[in-house]
Amino acid sequence: MPSDVLSPLHRLSAHGQSVWVDFLSRESIRGGHLQRLLDSDAVVGATSNPTIFQKAMTAGSAYDEQLREEIGRGSDVREAFWALAVRDIEDACDVFNPVFEATGGRDGYVSLEVDPGLAYETLRTFREAIDLHERAQRPNLLVKIPATKPGLAAIEDVIAHGHSINVTLIFSLRRYGEVAESYIRGIERLIAAGGDPRKVASVASFFVSRIDTEADRRLDEIGGHDELKGKLAIANAKLAYQHYREMFAGERWEYLAGKGATPQRVLWASTSTKNPAYPDTMYVEELIGADTVNTMPEETIGVYQDHGDPQARLEGGLEEARRVFAELAAAGVDYDDVTETLEREGVEKFSASFDELLEALSAKLQALTPA
């Protein structure tokens, strides 16, 4: 098909970036909506998180039948949630399995997050990640683990046990480097133990728009530096991609690749534009590059299909990106404090969404329980 008749997202994909949708619900899976995203919008994967499940499970009646089954089994609210979530993930994995097979395991993945309340508990995170993989029994499942300090050890251990992981809530360049190192060490341990790295995939989910939201807030407090607003997130991502290129090259990585290991791709998350003053495709347009993933909310998919202009921009403007860091530091914005704040708040927000979800499900269970 001539390139001029391909949709913007199909042309974006031709640059080597995979489009995943940042949404999942039972209605979208069973009603055919998810399949239409595959067919029409170049979507080749899906991500979920506690906030997404909160919205999906507490609206409408799509989950009521299974909730009644869980009541009959005597399940408590947590057991009921995981039963609902795992079934959705299994069904979504099945929708994406043809993509997984056709791409040789490059795409076709669906992500399910461990309980965010475990973000600072290494052993419990490891056990829950292993349990979710064993329950779902889908080769195209990515279990999400937050990139906290305690999470790093769990990530390495799960990879070393031969399971695929989506590392989430990455904000800083330093933490990204630690995440990539955890993946590589896990692969090394897996190979040393006689495991097959070809069955393991991973993405490192680098959050984007939240960086600008926090940096811009601090610039407003300082005053007088409007020209620096909306600059840090893209600069941060561009430098992270350069680090990716360095980590997954050279003698150490080439040995692992020779055994069948695949690089841990960078995934751009939180790519909807929060500030209405910024272009609505800004965090897609500026971060298009080979061997990356962009997980977009459906609204962002729609606006990009309407007026996206895909070009490979990710490796351009590196000196400008470094200059942004220097100018923000000179203005009084503490990058390390920005990213540490965002990591802490990210865990808190997902934990709060998970708690609210359990409360809402508990109310549903009570309403559906026979008198």
Tab-separated table of C-alpha atoms in Angstrom:
chain	number	residue	atom	x	y	z
A	1	MET	CA	0.000	0.000	0.000
A	2	PRO	CA	1.440	3.459	-0.866
A	3	SER	CA	2.650	5.336	2.218
A	4	ASP	CA	0.454	8.332	1.436
A	5	VAL	CA	-2.693	6.309	2.145
A	6	LEU	CA	-1.467	4.813	5.414
A	7	SER	CA	-2.812	6.328	8.631
A	8	PRO	CA	-0.493	8.453	10.774
A	9	LEU	CA	-0.104	5.650	13.324
A	10	HIS	CA	0.723	3.110	10.621
A	11	ARG	CA	3.365	5.516	9.322
A	12	LEU	CA	4.643	6.031	12.866
A	13	SER	CA	4.968	2.250	13.214
A	14	ALA	CA	7.074	2.174	10.055
A	15	HIS	CA	9.716	4.132	12.006
A	16	GLY	CA	10.132	1.149	14.329
A	17	GLN	CA	7.932	2.359	17.195
A	18	SER	CA	5.152	0.111	18.455
A	19	VAL	CA	1.762	1.558	19.389
A	20	TRP	CA	0.154	0.106	22.512
A	21	VAL	CA	-3.142	1.290	23.965
A	22	ASP	CA	-3.173	2.429	27.590
A	23	PHE	CA	-6.597	1.059	28.429
A	24	LEU	CA	-8.370	-2.236	29.004
A	25	SER	CA	-11.884	-3.267	29.978
A	26	ARG	CA	-14.053	-6.348	29.638
A	27	GLU	CA	-16.465	-4.510	27.359
A	28	SER	CA	-13.660	-3.405	25.032
A	29	ILE	CA	-12.283	-6.959	24.860
A	30	ARG	CA	-15.549	-8.851	24.365
A	31	GLY	CA	-17.385	-6.215	22.379
A	32	GLY	CA	-14.797	-6.127	19.619
A	33	HIS	CA	-13.515	-2.628	20.334
A	34	LEU	CA	-10.020	-3.842	21.187
A	35	GLN	CA	-9.857	-5.821	17.951
A	36	ARG	CA	-10.871	-2.717	15.996
A	37	LEU	CA	-7.941	-0.831	17.504
A	38	LEU	CA	-5.659	-3.569	16.170
A	39	ASP	CA	-7.266	-3.503	12.757
A	40	SER	CA	-7.579	0.253	12.260
A	41	ASP	CA	-5.089	2.036	14.500
A	42	ALA	CA	-1.870	-0.026	14.324
A	43	VAL	CA	-2.246	-1.018	17.991
A	44	VAL	CA	-0.065	-4.033	18.807
A	45	GLY	CA	-0.241	-4.193	22.618
A	46	ALA	CA	-2.113	-2.963	25.687
A	47	THR	CA	-1.254	-1.749	29.165
A	48	SER	CA	-3.347	-1.570	32.312
A	49	ASN	CA	-2.860	-0.179	35.797
A	50	PRO	CA	-4.926	0.097	38.996
A	51	THR	CA	-6.552	3.347	37.847
A	52	ILE	CA	-7.609	1.769	34.540
A	53	PHE	CA	-9.102	-1.251	36.321
A	54	GLN	CA	-10.828	1.022	38.804
A	55	LYS	CA	-12.629	2.814	35.972
A	56	ALA	CA	-13.450	-0.413	34.126
A	57	MET	CA	-14.654	-2.575	37.002
A	58	THR	CA	-16.741	-0.047	38.886
A	59	ALA	CA	-18.835	1.099	35.891
A	60	GLY	CA	-21.742	-0.867	34.471
A	61	SER	CA	-22.512	-4.554	34.965
A	62	ALA	CA	-19.927	-6.297	32.770
A	63	TYR	CA	-18.283	-7.930	35.786
A	64	ASP	CA	-21.401	-8.815	37.787
A	65	GLU	CA	-21.742	-12.395	36.535
A	66	GLN	CA	-18.195	-13.310	37.511
A	67	LEU	CA	-18.560	-11.486	40.813
A	68	ARG	CA	-21.525	-13.727	41.597
A	69	GLU	CA	-19.316	-16.738	40.830
A	70	GLU	CA	-16.723	-15.417	43.248
A	71	ILE	CA	-19.403	-14.919	45.908
A	72	GLY	CA	-20.367	-18.551	45.435
A	73	ARG	CA	-16.766	-19.596	46.012
A	74	GLY	CA	-16.556	-17.532	49.182
A	75	SER	CA	-13.875	-15.235	47.746
A	76	ASP	CA	-12.919	-12.110	49.626
A	77	VAL	CA	-12.646	-8.797	47.769
A	78	ARG	CA	-8.951	-9.174	46.894
A	79	GLU	CA	-9.439	-12.693	45.585
A	80	ALA	CA	-12.406	-11.464	43.560
A	81	PHE	CA	-10.372	-8.602	42.058
A	82	TRP	CA	-7.530	-10.843	40.939
A	83	ALA	CA	-9.982	-13.333	39.463
A	84	LEU	CA	-11.602	-10.536	37.427
A	85	ALA	CA	-8.295	-8.987	36.406
A	86	VAL	CA	-6.632	-12.244	35.382
A	87	ARG	CA	-9.617	-13.239	33.237
A	88	ASP	CA	-9.529	-9.872	31.430
A	89	ILE	CA	-5.795	-10.184	30.907
A	90	GLU	CA	-6.103	-13.741	29.594
A	91	ASP	CA	-8.801	-12.678	27.137
A	92	ALA	CA	-6.805	-9.637	26.008
A	93	CYS	CA	-3.670	-11.759	25.598
A	94	ASP	CA	-5.671	-14.069	23.368
A	95	VAL	CA	-6.797	-11.131	21.212
A	96	PHE	CA	-3.170	-10.047	20.800
A	97	ASN	CA	-1.730	-13.545	20.390
A	98	PRO	CA	-1.782	-13.412	16.551
A	99	VAL	CA	0.353	-10.242	16.785
A	100	PHE	CA	2.662	-11.965	19.267
A	101	GLU	CA	3.097	-14.923	16.920
A	102	ALA	CA	3.466	-12.830	13.755
A	103	THR	CA	6.132	-10.575	15.295
A	104	GLY	CA	8.092	-13.396	16.881
A	105	GLY	CA	7.377	-12.103	20.377
A	106	ARG	CA	8.329	-8.502	19.703
A	107	ASP	CA	4.780	-7.187	20.243
A	108	GLY	CA	1.338	-8.480	21.159
A	109	TYR	CA	1.806	-7.997	24.914
A	110	VAL	CA	-0.705	-7.120	27.620
A	111	SER	CA	0.408	-5.753	31.007
A	112	LEU	CA	-0.982	-6.474	34.475
A	113	GLU	CA	0.435	-4.715	37.545
A	114	VAL	CA	1.217	-6.271	40.903
A	115	ASP	CA	-0.521	-4.750	43.921
A	116	PRO	CA	1.058	-1.254	44.077
A	117	GLY	CA	0.938	-1.490	47.854
A	118	LEU	CA	3.882	-3.903	47.551
A	119	ALA	CA	6.109	-1.335	45.801
A	120	TYR	CA	8.610	-1.247	48.667
A	121	GLU	CA	8.566	-4.980	49.462
A	122	THR	CA	10.964	-6.983	47.288
A	123	LEU	CA	10.033	-10.541	48.240
A	124	ARG	CA	6.248	-10.050	48.158
A	125	THR	CA	6.510	-8.267	44.795
A	126	PHE	CA	8.574	-11.155	43.408
A	127	ARG	CA	6.100	-13.763	44.682
A	128	GLU	CA	3.071	-11.924	43.310
A	129	ALA	CA	4.703	-11.434	39.890
A	130	ILE	CA	5.512	-15.147	39.669
A	131	ASP	CA	1.996	-16.036	40.834
A	132	LEU	CA	0.355	-13.826	38.193
A	133	HIS	CA	2.440	-15.397	35.428
A	134	GLU	CA	1.538	-18.868	36.669
A	135	ARG	CA	-2.163	-18.038	36.942
A	136	ALA	CA	-2.519	-16.442	33.524
A	137	GLN	CA	-0.328	-18.912	31.632
A	138	ARG	CA	0.058	-16.585	28.659
A	139	PRO	CA	3.442	-16.100	26.960
A	140	ASN	CA	2.457	-12.545	25.977
A	141	LEU	CA	1.744	-11.358	29.528
A	142	LEU	CA	3.973	-8.650	30.980
A	143	VAL	CA	3.668	-8.298	34.738
A	144	LYS	CA	4.258	-4.701	35.816
A	145	ILE	CA	6.609	-3.963	38.703
A	146	PRO	CA	7.249	-0.384	39.906
A	147	ALA	CA	10.843	0.821	39.555
A	148	THR	CA	11.356	1.594	43.239
A	149	LYS	CA	14.665	0.679	44.861
A	150	PRO	CA	13.167	-2.497	46.396
A	151	GLY	CA	11.471	-3.213	43.064
A	152	LEU	CA	14.814	-3.438	41.249
A	153	ALA	CA	15.800	-6.656	43.015
A	154	ALA	CA	12.373	-8.177	42.351
A	155	ILE	CA	12.671	-7.261	38.655
A	156	GLU	CA	16.048	-8.977	38.381
A	157	ASP	CA	14.796	-12.089	40.180
A	158	VAL	CA	11.646	-12.440	38.059
A	159	ILE	CA	13.680	-12.073	34.855
A	160	ALA	CA	16.188	-14.629	36.170
A	161	HIS	CA	13.263	-17.035	36.621
A	162	GLY	CA	12.376	-16.648	32.946
A	163	HIS	CA	9.317	-14.389	33.134
A	164	SER	CA	8.540	-11.198	31.202
A	165	ILE	CA	8.253	-7.855	32.971
A	166	ASN	CA	7.026	-4.321	32.279
A	167	VAL	CA	8.982	-2.042	34.620
A	168	THR	CA	6.741	0.905	35.433
A	169	LEU	CA	6.970	4.331	37.084
A	170	ILE	CA	10.430	5.278	35.781
A	171	PHE	CA	11.105	9.011	35.941
A	172	SER	CA	14.841	9.629	36.332
A	173	LEU	CA	17.802	8.822	34.119
A	174	ARG	CA	19.666	7.289	37.035
A	175	ARG	CA	16.790	4.970	37.906
A	176	TYR	CA	16.404	4.017	34.251
A	177	GLY	CA	20.061	2.968	34.194
A	178	GLU	CA	19.451	0.812	37.288
A	179	VAL	CA	16.398	-0.758	35.655
A	180	ALA	CA	18.322	-1.666	32.505
A	181	GLU	CA	21.121	-3.110	34.637
A	182	SER	CA	18.602	-5.207	36.611
A	183	TYR	CA	17.236	-6.622	33.370
A	184	ILE	CA	20.678	-7.454	32.009
A	185	ARG	CA	21.745	-9.111	35.264
A	186	GLY	CA	18.528	-11.118	35.304
A	187	ILE	CA	19.190	-12.323	31.768
A	188	GLU	CA	22.765	-13.231	32.697
A	189	ARG	CA	21.517	-15.286	35.642
A	190	LEU	CA	18.872	-16.961	33.499
A	191	ILE	CA	21.412	-18.016	30.878
A	192	ALA	CA	23.879	-19.182	33.543
A	193	ALA	CA	21.161	-21.424	34.979
A	194	GLY	CA	20.461	-22.969	31.567
A	195	GLY	CA	17.282	-20.966	30.864
A	196	ASP	CA	16.101	-19.722	27.487
A	197	PRO	CA	16.225	-15.900	27.170
A	198	ARG	CA	14.223	-16.039	23.929
A	199	LYS	CA	11.101	-16.556	26.045
A	200	VAL	CA	11.685	-13.391	28.077
A	201	ALA	CA	10.681	-9.869	27.076
A	202	SER	CA	10.739	-6.596	28.961
A	203	VAL	CA	9.949	-2.932	28.514
A	204	ALA	CA	11.068	-0.023	30.676
A	205	SER	CA	8.123	2.362	31.066
A	206	PHE	CA	9.477	5.896	31.199
A	207	PHE	CA	6.800	8.381	32.258
A	208	VAL	CA	6.707	11.568	30.230
A	209	SER	CA	4.035	14.233	30.705
A	210	ARG	CA	4.073	14.062	34.496
A	211	ILE	CA	7.676	15.318	34.382
A	212	ASP	CA	6.579	18.567	32.727
A	213	THR	CA	3.585	18.939	35.020
A	214	GLU	CA	5.825	18.878	38.099
A	215	ALA	CA	8.686	20.917	36.609
A	216	ASP	CA	6.269	23.550	35.272
A	217	ARG	CA	4.614	23.817	38.698
A	218	ARG	CA	7.987	24.536	40.254
A	219	LEU	CA	8.839	27.083	37.566
A	220	ASP	CA	5.564	28.870	38.331
A	221	GLU	CA	6.561	29.031	41.991
A	222	ILE	CA	9.990	30.441	41.086
A	223	GLY	CA	8.611	32.819	38.421
A	224	GLY	CA	10.225	34.350	35.353
A	225	HIS	CA	11.258	31.267	33.384
A	226	ASP	CA	8.316	30.574	31.087
A	227	GLU	CA	10.640	29.683	28.196
A	228	LEU	CA	11.670	26.526	30.098
A	229	LYS	CA	8.154	25.201	30.545
A	230	GLY	CA	7.233	22.041	28.691
A	231	LYS	CA	10.884	21.229	27.957
A	232	LEU	CA	12.099	18.768	30.595
A	233	ALA	CA	9.982	15.704	29.768
A	234	ILE	CA	11.127	15.423	26.158
A	235	ALA	CA	14.737	16.249	27.038
A	236	ASN	CA	14.618	13.564	29.737
A	237	ALA	CA	13.228	10.987	27.316
A	238	LYS	CA	15.762	11.763	24.596
A	239	LEU	CA	18.661	11.267	26.972
A	240	ALA	CA	17.095	8.059	28.296
A	241	TYR	CA	16.953	6.703	24.754
A	242	GLN	CA	20.635	7.455	24.277
A	243	HIS	CA	21.356	5.513	27.445
A	244	TYR	CA	19.288	2.629	26.071
A	245	ARG	CA	21.424	2.608	22.928
A	246	GLU	CA	24.565	2.450	25.076
A	247	MET	CA	23.334	-0.221	27.498
A	248	PHE	CA	22.202	-2.638	24.796
A	249	ALA	CA	25.390	-2.564	22.765
A	250	GLY	CA	28.975	-3.690	23.256
A	251	GLU	CA	30.607	-6.943	24.221
A	252	ARG	CA	28.551	-7.703	27.335
A	253	TRP	CA	25.216	-7.343	25.565
A	254	GLU	CA	26.363	-8.958	22.328
A	255	TYR	CA	27.164	-12.150	24.236
A	256	LEU	CA	23.620	-12.241	25.667
A	257	ALA	CA	22.085	-11.394	22.300
A	258	GLY	CA	24.026	-14.297	20.820
A	259	LYS	CA	22.196	-16.554	23.276
A	260	GLY	CA	18.851	-15.185	22.070
A	261	ALA	CA	18.246	-12.318	24.503
A	262	THR	CA	16.281	-9.298	23.260
A	263	PRO	CA	16.831	-5.699	24.409
A	264	GLN	CA	14.557	-4.214	27.026
A	265	ARG	CA	12.814	-1.587	24.901
A	266	VAL	CA	11.979	1.844	26.279
A	267	LEU	CA	8.247	2.469	26.526
A	268	TRP	CA	6.928	6.026	26.670
A	269	ALA	CA	4.067	6.175	29.173
A	270	SER	CA	1.878	9.068	30.277
A	271	THR	CA	1.940	10.511	26.759
A	272	SER	CA	-1.354	12.392	26.781
A	273	THR	CA	-0.881	16.156	27.013
A	274	LYS	CA	-1.962	17.433	30.435
A	275	ASN	CA	-1.463	21.142	29.704
A	276	PRO	CA	-3.988	22.434	27.131
A	277	ALA	CA	-1.476	25.098	26.107
A	278	TYR	CA	0.748	22.394	24.590
A	279	PRO	CA	0.075	20.612	21.265
A	280	ASP	CA	-2.120	17.572	21.862
A	281	THR	CA	0.302	15.252	20.048
A	282	MET	CA	3.474	16.698	21.568
A	283	TYR	CA	4.555	13.630	23.527
A	284	VAL	CA	4.061	11.383	20.535
A	285	GLU	CA	5.619	13.545	17.818
A	286	GLU	CA	8.867	14.276	19.648
A	287	LEU	CA	9.568	10.721	20.823
A	288	ILE	CA	9.337	8.658	17.618
A	289	GLY	CA	12.320	6.369	17.217
A	290	ALA	CA	13.324	2.811	16.422
A	291	ASP	CA	12.923	0.019	18.971
A	292	THR	CA	10.594	1.965	21.255
A	293	VAL	CA	6.973	1.678	22.365
A	294	ASN	CA	4.439	4.439	22.958
A	295	THR	CA	1.445	3.435	25.060
A	296	MET	CA	-1.305	5.962	24.374
A	297	PRO	CA	-4.734	6.570	25.877
A	298	GLU	CA	-7.490	6.156	23.314
A	299	GLU	CA	-8.003	9.923	23.139
A	300	THR	CA	-4.358	10.386	22.118
A	301	ILE	CA	-4.690	7.626	19.525
A	302	GLY	CA	-7.669	9.489	18.081
A	303	VAL	CA	-6.022	12.896	17.888
A	304	TYR	CA	-2.850	11.447	16.412
A	305	GLN	CA	-4.794	9.616	13.741
A	306	ASP	CA	-6.497	12.924	12.968
A	307	HIS	CA	-3.441	15.164	12.581
A	308	GLY	CA	-0.225	13.336	13.468
A	309	ASP	CA	2.929	14.002	11.460
A	310	PRO	CA	5.267	11.058	12.130
A	311	GLN	CA	8.969	11.635	11.673
A	312	ALA	CA	11.925	10.101	13.508
A	313	ARG	CA	12.754	12.924	15.926
A	314	LEU	CA	13.969	11.037	18.978
A	315	GLU	CA	17.689	11.266	18.245
A	316	GLY	CA	17.693	14.918	17.269
A	317	GLY	CA	18.316	17.891	19.526
A	318	LEU	CA	20.508	16.111	22.087
A	319	GLU	CA	22.627	19.162	22.848
A	320	GLU	CA	19.476	21.184	23.359
A	321	ALA	CA	18.201	18.465	25.709
A	322	ARG	CA	21.364	18.677	27.822
A	323	ARG	CA	21.067	22.465	27.830
A	324	VAL	CA	17.517	22.214	29.201
A	325	PHE	CA	18.851	20.308	32.214
A	326	ALA	CA	21.498	22.948	32.848
A	327	GLU	CA	19.090	25.863	32.452
A	328	LEU	CA	16.498	24.310	34.765
A	329	ALA	CA	19.156	23.699	37.397
A	330	ALA	CA	20.293	27.309	37.073
A	331	ALA	CA	16.676	28.430	37.475
A	332	GLY	CA	16.433	26.495	40.736
A	333	VAL	CA	14.544	23.360	39.659
A	334	ASP	CA	16.059	20.322	41.409
A	335	TYR	CA	15.797	17.460	38.879
A	336	ASP	CA	16.523	14.746	41.432
A	337	ASP	CA	13.833	16.062	43.746
A	338	VAL	CA	11.352	16.322	40.849
A	339	THR	CA	11.851	12.688	39.867
A	340	GLU	CA	11.907	11.367	43.439
A	341	THR	CA	8.671	13.240	44.166
A	342	LEU	CA	7.028	11.810	41.053
A	343	GLU	CA	8.065	8.246	41.894
A	344	ARG	CA	6.692	8.552	45.417
A	345	GLU	CA	3.470	10.191	44.228
A	346	GLY	CA	3.084	7.646	41.431
A	347	VAL	CA	3.160	4.771	43.917
A	348	GLU	CA	0.771	6.649	46.211
A	349	LYS	CA	-1.702	7.385	43.402
A	350	PHE	CA	-1.764	3.810	42.117
A	351	SER	CA	-2.077	2.502	45.682
A	352	ALA	CA	-4.981	4.879	46.329
A	353	SER	CA	-6.695	3.775	43.092
A	354	PHE	CA	-6.242	0.139	44.099
A	355	ASP	CA	-7.741	0.793	47.543
A	356	GLU	CA	-10.678	2.692	46.005
A	357	LEU	CA	-11.213	-0.157	43.562
A	358	LEU	CA	-11.321	-2.713	46.374
A	359	GLU	CA	-13.799	-0.544	48.284
A	360	ALA	CA	-16.050	-0.247	45.231
A	361	LEU	CA	-15.811	-3.981	44.521
A	362	SER	CA	-16.612	-4.717	48.148
A	363	ALA	CA	-19.787	-2.643	47.825
A	364	LYS	CA	-20.684	-4.503	44.609
A	365	LEU	CA	-20.108	-7.866	46.264
A	366	GLN	CA	-22.417	-6.911	49.125
A	367	ALA	CA	-25.076	-5.668	46.700
A	368	LEU	CA	-24.913	-8.898	44.668
A	369	THR	CA	-24.853	-11.243	47.664
A	370	PRO	CA	-28.229	-12.971	48.127
A	371	ALA	CA	-30.060	-11.903	51.260
